[in-house]
mmCIF file of C-alpha atoms in Angstrom:
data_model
loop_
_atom_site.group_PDB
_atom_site.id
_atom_site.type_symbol
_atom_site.label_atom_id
_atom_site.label_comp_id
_atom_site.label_asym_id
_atom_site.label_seq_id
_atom_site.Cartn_x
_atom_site.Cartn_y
_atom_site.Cartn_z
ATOM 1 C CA UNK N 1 0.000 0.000 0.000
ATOM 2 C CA UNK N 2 1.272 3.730 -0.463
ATOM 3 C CA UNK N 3 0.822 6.158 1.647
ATOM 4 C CA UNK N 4 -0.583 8.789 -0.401
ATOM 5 C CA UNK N 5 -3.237 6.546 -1.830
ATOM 6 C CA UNK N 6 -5.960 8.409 -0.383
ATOM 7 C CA UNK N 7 -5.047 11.602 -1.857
ATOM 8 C CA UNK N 8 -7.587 13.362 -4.281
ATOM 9 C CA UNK N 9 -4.551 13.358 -7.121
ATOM 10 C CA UNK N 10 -3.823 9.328 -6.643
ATOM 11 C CA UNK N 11 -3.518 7.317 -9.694
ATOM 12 C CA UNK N 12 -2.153 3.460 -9.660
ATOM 13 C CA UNK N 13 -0.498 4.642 -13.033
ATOM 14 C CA UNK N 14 -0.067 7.479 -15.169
ATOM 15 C CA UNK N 15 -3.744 7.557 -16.962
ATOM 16 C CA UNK N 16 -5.578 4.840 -14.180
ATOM 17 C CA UNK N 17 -6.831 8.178 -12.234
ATOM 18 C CA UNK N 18 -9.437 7.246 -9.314
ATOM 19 C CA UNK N 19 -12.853 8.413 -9.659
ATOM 20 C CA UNK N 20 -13.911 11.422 -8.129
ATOM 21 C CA UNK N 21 -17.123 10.982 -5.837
ATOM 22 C CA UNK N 22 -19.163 13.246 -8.290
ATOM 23 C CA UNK N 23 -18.445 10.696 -11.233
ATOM 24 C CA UNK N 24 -19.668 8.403 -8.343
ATOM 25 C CA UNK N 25 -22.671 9.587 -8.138
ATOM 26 C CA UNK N 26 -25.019 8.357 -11.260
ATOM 27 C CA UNK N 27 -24.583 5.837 -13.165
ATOM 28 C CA UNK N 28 -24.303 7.393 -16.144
ATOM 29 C CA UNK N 29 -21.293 9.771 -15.147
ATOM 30 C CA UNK N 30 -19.553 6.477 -13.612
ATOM 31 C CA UNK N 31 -19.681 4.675 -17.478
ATOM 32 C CA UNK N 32 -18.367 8.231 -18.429
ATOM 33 C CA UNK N 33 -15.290 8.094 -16.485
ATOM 34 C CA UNK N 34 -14.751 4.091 -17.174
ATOM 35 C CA UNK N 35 -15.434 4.237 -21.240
ATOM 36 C CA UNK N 36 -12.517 7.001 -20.739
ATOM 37 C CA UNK N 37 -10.146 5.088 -19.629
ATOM 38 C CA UNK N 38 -7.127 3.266 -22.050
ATOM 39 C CA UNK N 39 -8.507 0.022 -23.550
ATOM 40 C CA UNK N 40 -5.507 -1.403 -22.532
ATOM 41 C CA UNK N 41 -3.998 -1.761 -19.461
ATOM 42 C CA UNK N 42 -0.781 -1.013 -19.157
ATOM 43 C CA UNK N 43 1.706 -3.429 -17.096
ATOM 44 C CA UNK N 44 2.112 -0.703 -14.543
ATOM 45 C CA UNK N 45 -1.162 -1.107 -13.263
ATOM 46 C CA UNK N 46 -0.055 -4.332 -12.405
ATOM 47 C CA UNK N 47 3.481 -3.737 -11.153
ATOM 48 C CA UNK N 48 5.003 -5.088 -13.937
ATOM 49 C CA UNK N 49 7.788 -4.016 -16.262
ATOM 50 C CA UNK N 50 7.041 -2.486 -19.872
ATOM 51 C CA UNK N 51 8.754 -5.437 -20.848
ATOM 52 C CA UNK N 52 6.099 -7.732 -19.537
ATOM 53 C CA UNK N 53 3.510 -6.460 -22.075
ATOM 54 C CA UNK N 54 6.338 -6.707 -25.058
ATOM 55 C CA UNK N 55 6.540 -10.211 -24.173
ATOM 56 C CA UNK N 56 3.143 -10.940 -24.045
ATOM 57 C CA UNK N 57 2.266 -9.737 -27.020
ATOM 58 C CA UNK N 58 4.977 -11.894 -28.592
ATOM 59 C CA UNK N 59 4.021 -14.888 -27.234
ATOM 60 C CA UNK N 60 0.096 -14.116 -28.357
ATOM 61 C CA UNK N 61 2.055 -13.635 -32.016
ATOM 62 C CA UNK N 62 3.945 -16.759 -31.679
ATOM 63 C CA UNK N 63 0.795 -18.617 -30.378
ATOM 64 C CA UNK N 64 -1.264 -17.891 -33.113
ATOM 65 C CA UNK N 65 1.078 -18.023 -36.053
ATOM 66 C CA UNK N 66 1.659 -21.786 -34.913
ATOM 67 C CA UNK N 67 -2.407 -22.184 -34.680
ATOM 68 C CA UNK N 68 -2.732 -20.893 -38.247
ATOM 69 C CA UNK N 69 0.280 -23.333 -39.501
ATOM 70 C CA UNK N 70 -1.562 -26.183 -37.786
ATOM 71 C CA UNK N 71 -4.634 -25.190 -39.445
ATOM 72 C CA UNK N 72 -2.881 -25.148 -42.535
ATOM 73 C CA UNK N 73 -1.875 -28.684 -42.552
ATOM 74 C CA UNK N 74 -5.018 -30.073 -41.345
ATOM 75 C CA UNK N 75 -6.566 -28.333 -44.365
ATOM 76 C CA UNK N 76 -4.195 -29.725 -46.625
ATOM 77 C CA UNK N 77 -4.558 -33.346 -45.338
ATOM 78 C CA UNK N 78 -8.591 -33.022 -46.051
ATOM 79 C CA UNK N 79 -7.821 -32.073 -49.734
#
């Protein structure tokens, strides 16, 4: 935990900003704030490393280039 995290300026990362409690307060306002954040989340959030979203976005690559070439060969055997 960090000690500031209760401050009206906290944010777990840069762009992850807390809501205030006036975007709190309907539901509509709340969607609002969330719809504004990044559609990704970066590995900060987490306490990772940049490197740990490089890395997972490589394997995700690697692991579906080697579904498509296994797809590949299946269709070839059925021809």
């Amino acid at each position: 935990l960090q000690d500031n995290m209760f401050e009206r300026d906290f944010t777990f990362a840069e762009h992850y900003p807390l809501p205030s409690s006036e975007l709190c307060c309907t539901v509509d306002k709340l969607r609002e704030f969330v719809e504004g954040l990044p559609a990704r989340e970066a590995p900060e959030l987490f306490g990772l490393h940049n490197n740990a979203d490089f890395t997972h976005r490589k394997l995700e690559g690697v692991e579906m280039l080697s579904l498509l070439g296994s797809m590949q060969v299946l269709r070839k055997h059925l021809h």
